[in-house]
Every structure is written in C-alpha cells, then in structure tokens.
Tab-separated table of C-alpha atoms in Angstrom:
chain	number	residue	atom	x	y	z
G	1	MET	CA	-0.220	-0.005	0.382
G	2	MET	CA	2.723	2.328	0.920
G	3	LYS	CA	4.669	1.754	-2.587
G	4	LYS	CA	1.175	2.576	-4.376
G	5	ILE	CA	0.794	5.953	-2.312
G	6	LEU	CA	4.599	6.906	-3.117
G	7	LEU	CA	4.248	5.797	-6.639
G	8	PHE	CA	1.270	8.060	-7.014
G	9	ALA	CA	2.797	10.846	-5.517
G	10	LEU	CA	5.858	10.423	-7.818
G	11	VAL	CA	3.477	10.500	-11.103
G	12	PHE	CA	1.675	13.740	-9.554
G	13	THR	CA	4.811	15.381	-9.097
G	14	LEU	CA	6.353	14.751	-12.640
G	15	LEU	CA	3.107	15.571	-14.392
G	16	SER	CA	2.654	19.464	-12.198
G	17	GLY	CA	6.157	19.726	-13.442
G	18	ALA	CA	5.470	18.987	-16.906
G	19	LEU	CA	2.192	21.227	-16.845
G	20	ALA	CA	3.856	23.990	-15.535
G	21	GLY	CA	6.555	23.714	-18.226
G	22	CYS	CA	4.187	23.953	-20.902
G	23	SER	CA	2.046	26.921	-19.626
G	24	PRO	CA	3.114	29.802	-21.001
G	25	GLN	CA	2.686	31.740	-18.137
G	26	GLY	CA	3.967	29.675	-15.834
G	27	THR	CA	7.965	30.345	-16.797
G	28	SER	CA	10.219	33.047	-15.584
G	29	ALA	CA	10.575	33.984	-19.046
G	30	SER	CA	7.282	35.049	-20.231
G	31	ARG	CA	7.095	37.866	-17.251
G	32	PRO	CA	9.213	40.788	-16.636
G	33	SER	CA	12.635	40.407	-14.482
G	34	SER	CA	12.597	42.044	-11.621
G	35	GLY	CA	14.644	44.703	-12.832
G	36	GLU	CA	12.132	45.393	-15.869
G	37	THR	CA	9.163	47.934	-15.934
G	38	ALA	CA	6.518	47.511	-18.386
G	39	PRO	CA	6.616	50.062	-21.345
G	40	VAL	CA	4.387	52.935	-20.780
G	41	VAL	CA	2.367	54.464	-24.285
G	42	ILE	CA	2.533	58.030	-24.199
G	43	ASN	CA	0.330	59.661	-27.150
G	44	PHE	CA	1.405	64.053	-27.242
G	45	PRO	CA	-1.551	65.321	-29.468
G	46	THR	CA	-0.080	68.512	-31.136
G	47	ALA	CA	-1.970	70.632	-33.230
G	48	GLY	CA	-1.780	70.953	-37.232
G	49	SER	CA	0.753	68.752	-39.056
G	50	GLY	CA	2.046	71.610	-40.661
G	51	GLY	CA	2.415	73.887	-37.656
G	52	ALA	CA	5.226	74.494	-35.408
G	53	LEU	CA	3.884	73.078	-32.646
G	54	TYR	CA	3.625	69.596	-34.340
G	55	ALA	CA	7.488	69.808	-34.822
G	56	VAL	CA	7.681	70.808	-31.083
G	57	GLY	CA	5.776	67.693	-29.849
G	58	ALA	CA	7.712	65.559	-32.045
G	59	ALA	CA	10.824	66.628	-30.936
G	60	ILE	CA	10.094	66.354	-27.109
G	61	THR	CA	8.614	62.793	-28.054
G	62	ASN	CA	11.898	61.977	-30.042
G	63	LEU	CA	13.734	62.759	-27.219
G	64	TRP	CA	11.982	60.507	-24.429
G	65	ASN	CA	11.828	57.511	-26.980
G	66	GLN	CA	15.596	58.067	-26.946
G	67	GLU	CA	16.708	58.476	-23.610
G	68	ILE	CA	13.891	56.621	-21.398
G	69	SER	CA	13.652	53.000	-22.460
G	70	ASN	CA	10.470	51.906	-20.988
G	71	VAL	CA	8.787	54.874	-22.588
G	72	SER	CA	6.890	54.930	-26.055
G	73	ALA	CA	6.028	58.134	-26.955
G	74	SER	CA	4.551	59.482	-30.244
G	75	ALA	CA	3.264	63.156	-31.175
G	76	SER	CA	0.058	63.215	-33.242
G	77	ALA	CA	-1.824	66.092	-35.033
G	78	SER	CA	-4.985	67.611	-33.738
G	79	GLU	CA	-7.175	70.465	-33.917
G	80	GLY	CA	-4.953	72.379	-31.052
G	81	GLY	CA	-5.316	73.268	-27.221
G	82	LEU	CA	-9.204	72.834	-26.439
G	83	ALA	CA	-9.394	69.404	-28.445
G	84	ASN	CA	-5.617	68.456	-27.096
G	85	LEU	CA	-7.462	69.024	-23.201
G	86	THR	CA	-10.689	67.140	-24.235
G	87	LEU	CA	-7.990	63.934	-25.186
G	88	VAL	CA	-6.011	64.091	-21.969
G	89	SER	CA	-9.109	64.523	-19.778
G	90	GLU	CA	-11.199	61.465	-21.529
G	91	GLY	CA	-8.041	59.173	-21.664
G	92	GLU	CA	-7.014	59.051	-25.475
G	93	ALA	CA	-3.836	60.870	-24.763
G	94	GLN	CA	-1.433	61.342	-21.787
G	95	VAL	CA	0.947	64.404	-22.148
G	96	SER	CA	0.153	67.416	-24.505
G	97	VAL	CA	0.371	71.224	-24.448
G	98	ALA	CA	-1.946	74.112	-24.467
G	99	ILE	CA	-2.020	77.546	-23.138
G	100	SER	CA	-2.387	78.184	-19.710
G	101	SER	CA	-6.203	79.833	-19.615
G	102	ASN	CA	-7.352	76.875	-21.442
G	103	CYS	CA	-5.768	74.521	-19.264
G	104	TYR	CA	-7.357	76.875	-16.255
G	105	GLN	CA	-10.890	76.591	-17.789
G	106	CYS	CA	-10.609	72.704	-18.038
G	107	LEU	CA	-9.726	72.305	-14.280
G	108	ASN	CA	-12.170	74.206	-13.315
G	109	GLY	CA	-15.017	73.258	-15.992
G	110	THR	CA	-15.482	76.958	-16.955
G	111	ASP	CA	-16.089	78.277	-20.272
G	112	SER	CA	-15.451	76.022	-23.107
G	113	PHE	CA	-15.468	73.198	-20.236
G	114	GLU	CA	-18.321	74.168	-18.519
G	115	GLY	CA	-19.724	70.695	-17.163
G	116	HIS	CA	-16.770	68.930	-18.216
G	117	ALA	CA	-14.199	69.981	-15.601
G	118	TYR	CA	-11.384	67.767	-15.549
G	119	GLY	CA	-10.119	68.396	-11.880
G	120	ASP	CA	-6.999	65.836	-11.988
G	121	LEU	CA	-5.518	67.598	-14.831
G	122	LYS	CA	-1.489	68.236	-13.939
G	123	VAL	CA	1.693	70.490	-14.938
G	124	ILE	CA	4.849	69.096	-16.381
G	125	ALA	CA	6.380	72.518	-17.317
G	126	GLY	CA	5.375	75.888	-18.121
G	127	LEU	CA	7.361	76.391	-21.333
G	128	TYR	CA	7.080	80.248	-24.012
G	129	PHE	CA	4.822	82.686	-24.146
G	130	ASN	CA	2.414	82.945	-26.685
G	131	PRO	CA	1.896	86.244	-27.501
G	132	ASN	CA	-0.872	87.933	-29.092
G	133	GLN	CA	-0.352	89.680	-32.463
G	134	VAL	CA	-2.914	92.128	-33.859
G	135	VAL	CA	-1.431	92.387	-37.610
G	136	VAL	CA	-3.348	94.872	-39.859
G	137	THR	CA	-3.248	96.713	-43.046
G	138	GLU	CA	-1.441	99.981	-43.559
G	139	SER	CA	-4.376	101.378	-45.419
G	140	SER	CA	-6.532	100.725	-42.439
G	141	HIS	CA	-5.323	103.461	-40.035
G	142	ILE	CA	-6.164	101.079	-37.297
G	143	ALA	CA	-3.996	102.431	-34.035
G	144	ARG	CA	-5.653	100.778	-31.071
G	145	LEU	CA	-7.850	97.871	-30.490
G	146	ASP	CA	-11.538	100.206	-30.538
G	147	ASP	CA	-10.055	101.013	-33.571
G	148	ILE	CA	-11.183	98.006	-35.086
G	149	LYS	CA	-14.866	99.027	-34.602
G	150	GLY	CA	-16.734	98.174	-37.865
G	151	ARG	CA	-14.065	96.718	-39.240
G	152	ARG	CA	-13.342	93.527	-41.262
G	153	PHE	CA	-11.620	91.435	-39.113
G	154	ALA	CA	-10.604	87.500	-38.408
G	155	VAL	CA	-10.740	86.531	-35.245
G	156	GLY	CA	-9.890	82.648	-35.622
G	157	PRO	CA	-12.034	80.038	-35.855
G	158	ALA	CA	-15.370	79.542	-33.952
G	159	GLY	CA	-14.487	78.529	-30.592
G	160	SER	CA	-10.984	78.589	-30.609
G	161	SER	CA	-8.532	79.751	-27.929
G	162	VAL	CA	-7.741	82.764	-30.943
G	163	TYR	CA	-10.987	83.763	-30.696
G	164	GLY	CA	-11.140	83.571	-26.971
G	165	GLU	CA	-8.925	85.681	-26.755
G	166	CYS	CA	-10.831	88.273	-29.171
G	167	VAL	CA	-13.675	88.204	-27.055
G	168	SER	CA	-11.849	89.229	-23.774
G	169	HIS	CA	-9.455	91.525	-25.279
G	170	PHE	CA	-12.222	93.663	-27.411
G	171	THR	CA	-14.438	93.667	-24.363
G	172	ALA	CA	-11.718	95.148	-21.874
G	173	SER	CA	-11.230	97.984	-24.904
G	174	GLY	CA	-14.710	98.868	-24.121
G	175	LEU	CA	-16.322	96.881	-28.083
G	176	LYS	CA	-19.461	94.614	-28.395
G	177	PHE	CA	-18.027	91.516	-29.405
G	178	PRO	CA	-18.699	90.406	-31.649
G	179	GLU	CA	-21.404	92.909	-33.025
G	180	ASP	CA	-19.001	95.801	-33.020
G	181	ILE	CA	-16.575	94.113	-35.466
G	182	HIS	CA	-17.148	92.220	-38.890
G	183	CYS	CA	-15.571	89.134	-37.699
G	184	GLU	CA	-14.259	86.574	-40.206
G	185	TYR	CA	-13.719	83.264	-38.523
G	186	LEU	CA	-10.528	81.860	-40.137
G	187	GLY	CA	-7.362	80.165	-39.437
G	188	PHE	CA	-3.907	82.014	-39.573
G	189	SER	CA	-2.940	81.223	-43.093
G	190	ASP	CA	-6.209	82.166	-44.417
G	191	ALA	CA	-6.284	85.771	-42.448
G	192	ALA	CA	-2.837	85.949	-43.996
G	193	ASP	CA	-3.750	85.155	-47.531
G	194	LEU	CA	-6.469	87.838	-47.201
G	195	LEU	CA	-4.675	90.582	-45.604
G	196	GLN	CA	-1.834	90.420	-47.929
G	197	ASN	CA	-4.352	91.133	-51.013
G	198	GLY	CA	-6.043	93.700	-48.464
G	199	THR	CA	-9.617	92.043	-48.165
G	200	LEU	CA	-9.303	92.327	-44.305
G	201	ASP	CA	-8.099	94.783	-42.476
G	202	GLY	CA	-7.015	92.898	-39.848
G	203	ALA	CA	-6.636	89.373	-38.218
G	204	TRP	CA	-5.917	88.127	-34.503
G	205	ILE	CA	-2.638	85.766	-34.176
G	206	MET	CA	-1.450	83.892	-31.603
G	207	SER	CA	1.462	82.438	-31.933
G	208	GLY	CA	5.145	82.253	-30.463
G	209	THR	CA	7.607	84.653	-32.479
G	210	PRO	CA	8.050	84.903	-35.453
G	211	ALA	CA	4.824	84.166	-36.687
G	212	ALA	CA	4.750	82.801	-40.389
G	213	ALA	CA	1.445	84.701	-40.675
G	214	VAL	CA	2.498	87.606	-39.421
G	215	THR	CA	5.598	87.437	-41.244
G	216	GLN	CA	3.723	86.843	-44.444
G	217	ALA	CA	1.163	89.934	-43.946
G	218	CYS	CA	4.203	92.269	-42.796
G	219	SER	CA	6.146	91.234	-45.919
G	220	SER	CA	3.277	92.971	-47.810
G	221	GLY	CA	2.775	96.087	-46.166
G	222	CYS	CA	0.988	95.102	-43.045
G	223	ARG	CA	2.263	95.879	-39.454
G	224	LEU	CA	1.254	95.032	-35.571
G	225	VAL	CA	-0.800	97.175	-33.575
G	226	GLU	CA	0.301	97.495	-29.858
G	227	ILE	CA	-2.129	96.282	-26.712
G	228	SER	CA	-1.525	98.627	-24.099
G	229	GLY	CA	-0.133	97.886	-20.712
G	230	ASP	CA	-3.160	99.321	-19.344
G	231	THR	CA	-5.053	96.816	-21.342
G	232	THR	CA	-2.860	93.915	-19.907
G	233	ARG	CA	-3.293	95.031	-16.473
G	234	ALA	CA	-7.163	95.131	-16.578
G	235	LEU	CA	-6.852	91.435	-18.091
G	236	GLN	CA	-4.807	90.395	-15.414
G	237	ALA	CA	-7.163	91.823	-12.273
G	238	GLN	CA	-10.140	89.191	-13.986
G	239	TYR	CA	-7.567	86.500	-15.420
G	240	PRO	CA	-5.024	84.845	-13.794
G	241	TRP	CA	-2.753	83.761	-17.038
G	242	TYR	CA	-1.729	86.904	-18.815
G	243	ALA	CA	1.358	88.604	-18.637
G	244	PRO	CA	2.753	91.569	-20.742
G	245	TYR	CA	4.837	90.709	-23.628
G	246	THR	CA	7.458	92.697	-25.831
G	247	ILE	CA	7.893	92.162	-29.585
G	248	PRO	CA	11.413	92.790	-30.027
G	249	ALA	CA	12.052	95.475	-33.289
G	250	GLY	CA	13.193	93.344	-36.195
G	251	THR	CA	11.039	90.374	-35.345
G	252	TYR	CA	8.911	91.019	-38.575
G	253	PRO	CA	9.952	92.538	-41.979
G	254	ASN	CA	9.618	96.674	-41.697
G	255	GLN	CA	9.185	96.262	-37.625
G	256	ASP	CA	11.451	99.027	-36.608
G	257	GLN	CA	10.199	99.650	-33.212
G	258	ASP	CA	9.232	97.010	-29.819
G	259	ILE	CA	5.367	96.274	-29.692
G	260	GLN	CA	4.073	95.910	-26.318
G	261	THR	CA	1.424	93.219	-26.254
G	262	SER	CA	-0.473	90.492	-23.827
G	263	ALA	CA	0.965	87.072	-23.524
G	264	VAL	CA	-0.284	83.728	-22.465
G	265	LYS	CA	2.178	80.538	-21.603
G	266	MET	CA	2.262	77.635	-23.339
G	267	VAL	CA	2.039	74.652	-20.926
G	268	MET	CA	2.677	70.824	-21.293
G	269	PHE	CA	0.186	69.226	-19.205
G	270	CYS	CA	-0.511	65.418	-18.333
G	271	ARG	CA	-3.329	63.302	-16.868
G	272	GLY	CA	-2.868	63.176	-13.178
G	273	ASP	CA	-2.912	59.516	-12.991
G	274	LEU	CA	0.097	58.826	-14.694
G	275	ASP	CA	2.932	57.136	-12.753
G	276	GLU	CA	4.713	59.777	-10.741
G	277	GLU	CA	8.268	57.713	-12.112
G	278	ILE	CA	7.340	58.353	-15.023
G	279	VAL	CA	6.579	62.179	-15.074
G	280	TYR	CA	9.601	62.609	-13.085
G	281	GLN	CA	11.970	60.944	-15.619
G	282	LEU	CA	9.811	63.017	-18.528
G	283	THR	CA	10.442	66.103	-16.899
G	284	ARG	CA	14.347	65.620	-15.675
G	285	THR	CA	14.659	64.026	-19.473
G	286	PHE	CA	13.343	67.309	-20.637
G	287	TRP	CA	14.834	69.812	-18.723
G	288	GLU	CA	18.556	67.998	-19.173
G	289	ASN	CA	18.730	67.881	-22.755
G	290	ILE	CA	16.500	71.779	-22.967
G	291	ASP	CA	19.973	73.176	-25.042
G	292	THR	CA	19.602	70.417	-27.952
G	293	LEU	CA	15.656	70.873	-28.182
G	294	GLY	CA	16.238	74.891	-28.587
G	295	GLN	CA	18.892	74.157	-31.116
G	296	GLU	CA	15.881	71.912	-32.996
G	297	GLN	CA	12.904	74.041	-31.826
G	298	ALA	CA	13.743	78.171	-31.761
G	299	SER	CA	10.234	78.215	-29.658
G	300	LEU	CA	11.933	76.268	-26.959
G	301	ARG	CA	15.441	78.546	-27.373
G	302	GLY	CA	16.257	79.857	-23.687
G	303	LEU	CA	13.852	78.313	-21.827
G	304	THR	CA	14.571	77.705	-17.830
G	305	PRO	CA	13.225	75.679	-14.893
G	306	GLU	CA	13.331	78.497	-13.139
G	307	GLU	CA	10.664	79.905	-15.391
G	308	ALA	CA	8.898	76.941	-15.650
G	309	VAL	CA	6.562	77.048	-12.324
G	310	GLN	CA	5.820	80.963	-12.894
G	311	ASP	CA	3.166	82.479	-14.981
G	312	ILE	CA	1.351	79.125	-15.031
G	313	ALA	CA	-2.295	80.505	-13.427
G	314	GLY	CA	-1.601	78.771	-10.439
G	315	LEU	CA	-2.097	75.189	-11.893
G	316	PRO	CA	-1.016	72.316	-9.955
G	317	LEU	CA	2.058	70.221	-10.861
G	318	HIS	CA	2.403	67.066	-11.590
G	319	PRO	CA	4.225	64.727	-8.558
G	320	GLY	CA	6.681	63.812	-10.426
G	321	ALA	CA	7.323	67.076	-11.591
G	322	GLN	CA	7.440	68.583	-8.067
G	323	ARG	CA	9.969	65.599	-7.151
G	324	TYR	CA	12.328	67.322	-9.814
G	325	TYR	CA	11.730	71.002	-9.031
G	326	ARG	CA	12.635	70.152	-6.276
G	327	GLN	CA	15.773	68.049	-6.393
G	328	ILE	CA	17.166	71.139	-8.428
G	329	GLY	CA	16.483	73.677	-5.673
G	330	ILE	CA	13.382	75.754	-7.279
G	331	LEU	CA	10.721	74.619	-5.080
C-alpha cells in the first residue's frame, strides 16, 4: 500500500512539473524580471501637422524615446489646445500642450469646459509665451484695439483659443464683441492671404514669434498694433494667466520698434494618474536636454526650469514634476 502511495505522489509531481513547463504564463521567461518595467505608451497631441507646435511635440517625444527606455511616446496632429485638453481628460492621450488659460478653464470647468471639468489635470512645465499679435493693413489706419470697431477682422475659428482672446481683449477695450466687428472666422494662413490682398483690415494671431502668418502679412505692408499695458493690467485683474510681453524690433519685416502686447504661457500638461516616476523621468529628461531641443526648435530656445513654474495661472504641478523641481532647488 505504501509503495502505491509513493508511486502516485511521484507521478503527480512529474505531471505537475510538465504542465507548468507547458504553460505560457507559468515560466519566468513570460514575466518581466524584477529589473524590468512595463513599457508606458504616451500619446502627445499637438496641433496641425504643418505647424510649429507639431514639430515641438515631435522633438520632445523623440527625445523621450531615445533617453527613457520604458517609454514609447509619439506626437500626433490635432485641432489644437482645446482638443488636446479633451483628449487628455478622456484618456485618449497622456501628455499634451495648451495655453495656460485653456488649462485653467478645463481644470475648473468654465468657458468651453463648463460641465466638463477635468479636475486631475497636472502640469509638467510651463514653456514659452504665446503673445497676442494684432496685425493690420497700413491702409486701415488702425492704431488701437477700439479702432477695429466696424472693420472686417479675422478672429480665428469659432470656439478656438484665438476667438477667446478676441472676446476678452475687445471687451476690455470697451467694444461689444462680436457685434461691433465684422468677424471673419479664419485660421492664420487664410487670414494672412486675405491681409496680403487687402480683403481684410486686420487679424488676430496668437503664436510664438516669429509667426509665419505675421511675417507674410508684414512683408506685404501690414504692421502690428500694440496692446497697451493698461489693457493687459485690466485683463490680469480678472484672469490670472495674462502677462505683458514685448515683441522686439526687427522680429518682423519693416518692424522698426518694439511692440507691447499681452501673452499667455504655453503649458505642457498630463493626466494626474500618470505614474509619478514616469513623469519625473519625462521632466528630468526634458530639462537636461533643453539646449539640444532649443537648437532644433526655436520656440524652446532659452527656456529655464526656474521660469517653468511661473506664470502658469496657479495650475498644479504633477508630483513627479514637483520632485524634479525640488531636487534642483526651485521649489
């Protein structure tokens, strides 16, 4: 009897080992070793594929792919900041860029995001300023924002970030918007073409400098109109994201003096549930290679970590980004 029991036990042990060896999930080779980390996929929507912002996103994601072994990041074309925020809030993307005003509105569920707040939005870094650039034809004789009353003026696509800038600035200048203006809902390239042939009196361009559309228009005899410090200060009292900005003389053809305007900072943000260690690595790698990125993309040139946590409308940093900024003594 004892021999039969021992024989049964031996057969059971051999069969168990054989079955375990045949199972695709039962071997150590099928599982990551203790030193491996599962790859993290990061979708990074930007803007139109022909624009500068797409190139910026591509440069950043290429860097992350090269320097962080467990990250697979890719830039993708999108409809811009508002769409980017929606994609991230819905989990279709993990990291993206938008102006701080739109991020603030998304976080708090106001304006375009009323009823659709994403309260877990977090910041990786404040990037460069996006200045408001009001370009007009010489023949329009427009000298101030309130001179645009009754003129044919491009205000960006309906519902866009540019349209929102027109709402706030023209209202602060005493105009009724859009009633006081003959609005044309155009993108930058179309607006530049119409400025060039004199069909428009002016256009609102919000972009890093130099903006191709503004260069095109100024090459054809157009010029920039200042946004006064008083207007910017009035806006700052109501909206926490505005800052004064100077477009230096010589930025555009025939621009022989500095132009004062307002600006909103571009922000790189992410989902709050993105792993802290991953965000730390994204942040560290970005800043440790910022000189190389600046050589590739003019809008990233001269950025500093110190300025990355300033003028971001009080938006919360991701804990992984916080860890990096504390490590280098900024926070």
